[in-house]
Amino acid sequence: EGLYMYNVGDVVIYSSHGLCSVEDICEQTFSDITKTYYVLQPLNDSKLTIRTPIDNAKKQLRDIIEKDEAIRILSSFTSPGVEWIEQNTHRMRNHVEIIKTGDRQKQAYLLNTLLRKKFEYEANEKKFPLQEEKLLHSLQEIIFSEFSIALDKPSEEIYEDVLAKLS
C-alpha cells in the first residue's frame, strides 16, 4: 500500500470536518522543520482545504465504516434508540456528548430517538424543538453521508430505509 496510511483519492473521516478526500500528500517546511502532510478536502465544502501532518494523522483521521458494520447499525433502527430525557438542558448536554464520541452506533441510537420523537411531535401537531431539529440534521449528515459511501448507495435511499425501519 505504500508508505502512508492513506493514499490520494481515499475518503477518510477527519475529526470535526467529517468526510474528506485525500487530495495530495506533500512535504512542507515551516521554521526549518520539514514534515509530510495530507492535503484534505471536506466533501461537503469544496472551498476548504485542510493540511494535517501525517504523524498527527493517527489521532485525527480514521477510516470510514465497513460495509457490514453499516448494515448492522442500520438494522438497529428497528428497535428503540436512547432514552429521551425530559429536561431540556440535561438532554442536550447528553446528546452533544454522544455526538462527540464519534461512535457511529451511539450516534445512530440518538438519531433513531430524534426521528421517532419528531414524528411523535408532528402526530400530536406540536413543533419539534429547534435545537433538536438542528441536531437531527447534523446527525443525518454525518451518518448518511458516510453510510452512502460504505454501502455505495445515495443518502436518500439510506434515509428511506431508516424511515421504513422506524414505522
C-alpha positions as a LaTeX table, in Angstrom:
\begin{tabular}{lrrr}
\hline
Residue & $x$ (\AA) & $y$ (\AA) & $z$ (\AA) \\
\hline
Glu1 & 0.00 & 0.00 & 0.00 \\
Gly2 & 3.00 & 2.34 & 0.06 \\
Leu3 & 4.41 & 4.36 & 2.91 \\
Tyr4 & 1.29 & 6.04 & 4.11 \\
Met5 & $-1.85$ & 5.03 & 5.95 \\
Tyr6 & $-3.88$ & 6.72 & 3.22 \\
Asn7 & $-3.37$ & 7.45 & $-0.45$ \\
Val8 & $-4.55$ & 10.21 & $-2.75$ \\
Gly9 & $-8.20$ & 9.57 & $-3.62$ \\
Asp10 & $-9.06$ & 7.84 & $-0.33$ \\
Val11 & $-12.05$ & 9.08 & 1.62 \\
Val12 & $-11.39$ & 9.41 & 5.34 \\
Ile13 & $-13.02$ & 10.95 & 8.37 \\
Tyr14 & $-11.15$ & 13.93 & 9.75 \\
Ser15 & $-12.06$ & 14.81 & 13.34 \\
Ser16 & $-14.50$ & 17.69 & 13.23 \\
His17 & $-14.83$ & 18.06 & 9.47 \\
Gly18 & $-16.34$ & 14.68 & 8.73 \\
Leu19 & $-15.80$ & 13.08 & 5.34 \\
Cys20 & $-12.78$ & 14.32 & 3.41 \\
Ser21 & $-10.94$ & 13.15 & 0.35 \\
Val22 & $-7.17$ & 12.94 & 0.37 \\
Glu23 & $-6.22$ & 15.37 & $-2.41$ \\
Asp24 & $-2.47$ & 15.28 & $-2.08$ \\
Ile25 & 0.44 & 14.15 & 0.07 \\
Cys26 & 3.22 & 16.70 & 0.16 \\
Glu27 & 6.21 & 17.92 & 2.12 \\
Gln28 & 6.31 & 21.37 & 3.60 \\
Thr29 & 8.88 & 23.18 & 5.64 \\
Phe30 & 7.99 & 25.56 & 8.46 \\
Ser31 & 10.73 & 27.12 & 10.55 \\
Asp32 & 13.35 & 24.63 & 9.32 \\
Ile33 & 11.24 & 21.57 & 10.08 \\
Thr34 & 10.11 & 19.56 & 7.10 \\
Lys35 & 7.08 & 17.37 & 7.54 \\
Thr36 & 4.87 & 15.36 & 5.25 \\
Tyr37 & 1.26 & 16.50 & 5.13 \\
Tyr38 & $-2.01$ & 15.09 & 3.97 \\
Val39 & $-3.95$ & 17.68 & 1.99 \\
Leu40 & $-7.63$ & 17.05 & 2.65 \\
Gln41 & $-10.79$ & 18.44 & 1.16 \\
Pro42 & $-14.09$ & 18.11 & 3.03 \\
Leu43 & $-16.68$ & 16.51 & 0.76 \\
Asn44 & $-19.33$ & 18.99 & 1.83 \\
Asp45 & $-17.13$ & 22.08 & 1.47 \\
Ser46 & $-15.11$ & 22.20 & $-1.74$ \\
Lys47 & $-13.68$ & 25.64 & $-0.91$ \\
Leu48 & $-11.89$ & 24.41 & 2.18 \\
Thr49 & $-8.51$ & 22.71 & 2.14 \\
Ile50 & $-7.03$ & 21.23 & 5.30 \\
Arg51 & $-3.41$ & 20.24 & 5.82 \\
Thr52 & $-2.57$ & 17.85 & 8.59 \\
Pro53 & 0.87 & 16.39 & 9.33 \\
Ile54 & 1.00 & 12.67 & 8.64 \\
Asp55 & 2.47 & 11.96 & 12.07 \\
Asn56 & $-0.59$ & 13.63 & 13.53 \\
Ala57 & $-2.98$ & 11.68 & 11.37 \\
Lys58 & $-3.36$ & 8.62 & 13.60 \\
Lys59 & $-5.16$ & 10.77 & 16.14 \\
Gln60 & $-7.09$ & 12.91 & 13.67 \\
Leu61 & $-8.06$ & 10.60 & 10.84 \\
Arg62 & $-9.99$ & 7.40 & 10.69 \\
Asp63 & $-11.32$ & 5.05 & 8.07 \\
Ile64 & $-14.90$ & 5.22 & 7.02 \\
Ile65 & $-17.10$ & 2.49 & 8.36 \\
Glu66 & $-17.03$ & $-1.03$ & 6.93 \\
Lys67 & $-20.00$ & $-2.16$ & 4.88 \\
Asp68 & $-21.10$ & $-4.91$ & 7.28 \\
Glu69 & $-20.91$ & $-2.56$ & 10.24 \\
Ala70 & $-23.02$ & $-0.02$ & 8.39 \\
Ile71 & $-25.61$ & $-2.71$ & 7.69 \\
Arg72 & $-25.61$ & $-3.80$ & 11.33 \\
Ile73 & $-26.07$ & $-0.24$ & 12.56 \\
Leu74 & $-28.90$ & 0.37 & 10.10 \\
Ser75 & $-30.71$ & $-2.68$ & 11.38 \\
Ser76 & $-30.61$ & $-1.20$ & 14.90 \\
Phe77 & $-33.21$ & 1.38 & 13.80 \\
Thr78 & $-35.93$ & $-1.27$ & 14.20 \\
Ser79 & $-35.52$ & $-1.11$ & 17.98 \\
Pro80 & $-35.94$ & 2.00 & 20.17 \\
Gly81 & $-32.96$ & 4.34 & 20.45 \\
Val82 & $-31.64$ & 6.13 & 23.54 \\
Glu83 & $-33.74$ & 7.22 & 26.47 \\
Trp84 & $-35.42$ & 10.60 & 25.99 \\
Ile85 & $-34.55$ & 12.88 & 28.89 \\
Glu86 & $-37.45$ & 15.20 & 29.60 \\
Gln87 & $-35.37$ & 18.04 & 30.97 \\
Asn88 & $-34.10$ & 20.21 & 28.11 \\
Thr89 & $-30.61$ & 21.30 & 29.10 \\
His90 & $-29.74$ & 17.91 & 30.55 \\
Arg91 & $-30.96$ & 16.23 & 27.37 \\
Met92 & $-28.98$ & 18.50 & 25.05 \\
Arg93 & $-25.79$ & 18.01 & 27.06 \\
Asn94 & $-26.28$ & 14.27 & 26.83 \\
His95 & $-26.85$ & 14.47 & 23.07 \\
Val96 & $-23.76$ & 16.60 & 22.48 \\
Glu97 & $-21.67$ & 14.10 & 24.46 \\
Ile98 & $-22.93$ & 11.29 & 22.23 \\
Ile99 & $-22.03$ & 13.20 & 19.07 \\
Lys100 & $-18.55$ & 13.96 & 20.39 \\
Thr101 & $-17.77$ & 10.27 & 20.93 \\
Gly102 & $-17.62$ & 9.76 & 17.17 \\
Asp103 & $-19.16$ & 6.34 & 17.85 \\
Arg104 & $-21.48$ & 5.64 & 14.93 \\
Gln105 & $-23.61$ & 3.11 & 16.78 \\
Lys106 & $-24.26$ & 5.51 & 19.65 \\
Gln107 & $-24.97$ & 8.29 & 17.17 \\
Ala108 & $-27.38$ & 6.05 & 15.30 \\
Tyr109 & $-29.27$ & 5.29 & 18.53 \\
Leu110 & $-29.56$ & 9.02 & 19.11 \\
Leu111 & $-30.69$ & 9.70 & 15.54 \\
Asn112 & $-33.22$ & 6.91 & 15.94 \\
Thr113 & $-34.66$ & 8.57 & 19.05 \\
Leu114 & $-34.72$ & 12.03 & 17.49 \\
Leu115 & $-36.54$ & 10.79 & 14.39 \\
Arg116 & $-39.11$ & 8.89 & 16.46 \\
Lys117 & $-39.67$ & 11.91 & 18.71 \\
Lys118 & $-40.04$ & 14.21 & 15.74 \\
Phe119 & $-42.77$ & 12.00 & 14.25 \\
Glu120 & $-44.45$ & 11.80 & 17.64 \\
Tyr121 & $-44.42$ & 15.60 & 17.94 \\
Glu122 & $-45.79$ & 16.01 & 14.43 \\
Ala123 & $-48.50$ & 13.42 & 15.01 \\
Asn124 & $-49.60$ & 15.47 & 18.01 \\
Glu125 & $-49.33$ & 18.66 & 15.95 \\
Lys126 & $-46.60$ & 20.01 & 18.21 \\
Lys127 & $-43.50$ & 21.77 & 16.95 \\
Phe128 & $-40.27$ & 19.81 & 17.30 \\
Pro129 & $-37.73$ & 21.86 & 19.33 \\
Leu130 & $-35.36$ & 23.82 & 17.08 \\
Gln131 & $-32.13$ & 22.70 & 18.75 \\
Glu132 & $-33.22$ & 19.09 & 18.37 \\
Glu133 & $-34.06$ & 19.75 & 14.75 \\
Lys134 & $-30.55$ & 21.11 & 14.13 \\
Leu135 & $-29.01$ & 18.14 & 15.89 \\
Leu136 & $-31.13$ & 15.79 & 13.84 \\
His137 & $-29.90$ & 17.37 & 10.62 \\
Ser138 & $-26.24$ & 17.27 & 11.53 \\
Leu139 & $-26.52$ & 13.64 & 12.65 \\
Gln140 & $-28.23$ & 12.68 & 9.41 \\
Glu141 & $-25.49$ & 14.46 & 7.50 \\
Ile142 & $-22.76$ & 12.64 & 9.45 \\
Ile143 & $-24.29$ & 9.18 & 9.34 \\
Phe144 & $-26.00$ & 9.05 & 5.96 \\
Ser145 & $-23.11$ & 10.57 & 4.02 \\
Glu146 & $-20.68$ & 8.07 & 5.49 \\
Phe147 & $-23.05$ & 5.13 & 5.02 \\
Ser148 & $-23.67$ & 6.29 & 1.48 \\
Ile149 & $-20.01$ & 5.70 & 0.66 \\
Ala150 & $-19.74$ & 2.48 & 2.68 \\
Leu151 & $-22.83$ & 0.96 & 1.06 \\
Asp152 & $-22.41$ & 2.62 & $-2.31$ \\
Lys153 & $-25.98$ & 3.95 & $-2.26$ \\
Pro154 & $-27.33$ & 7.50 & $-2.35$ \\
Ser155 & $-28.03$ & 9.08 & 1.06 \\
Glu156 & $-31.72$ & 9.42 & 0.17 \\
Glu157 & $-32.00$ & 5.66 & $-0.19$ \\
Ile158 & $-30.46$ & 5.12 & 3.22 \\
Tyr159 & $-32.85$ & 7.67 & 4.69 \\
Glu160 & $-35.83$ & 5.86 & 3.14 \\
Asp161 & $-34.50$ & 2.60 & 4.51 \\
Val162 & $-34.26$ & 4.08 & 8.00 \\
Leu163 & $-37.78$ & 5.54 & 7.83 \\
Ala164 & $-39.15$ & 2.15 & 6.83 \\
Lys165 & $-37.50$ & 0.60 & 9.90 \\
Leu166 & $-38.97$ & 3.19 & 12.24 \\
Ser167 & $-42.58$ & 2.57 & 11.29 \\
\hline
\end{tabular}
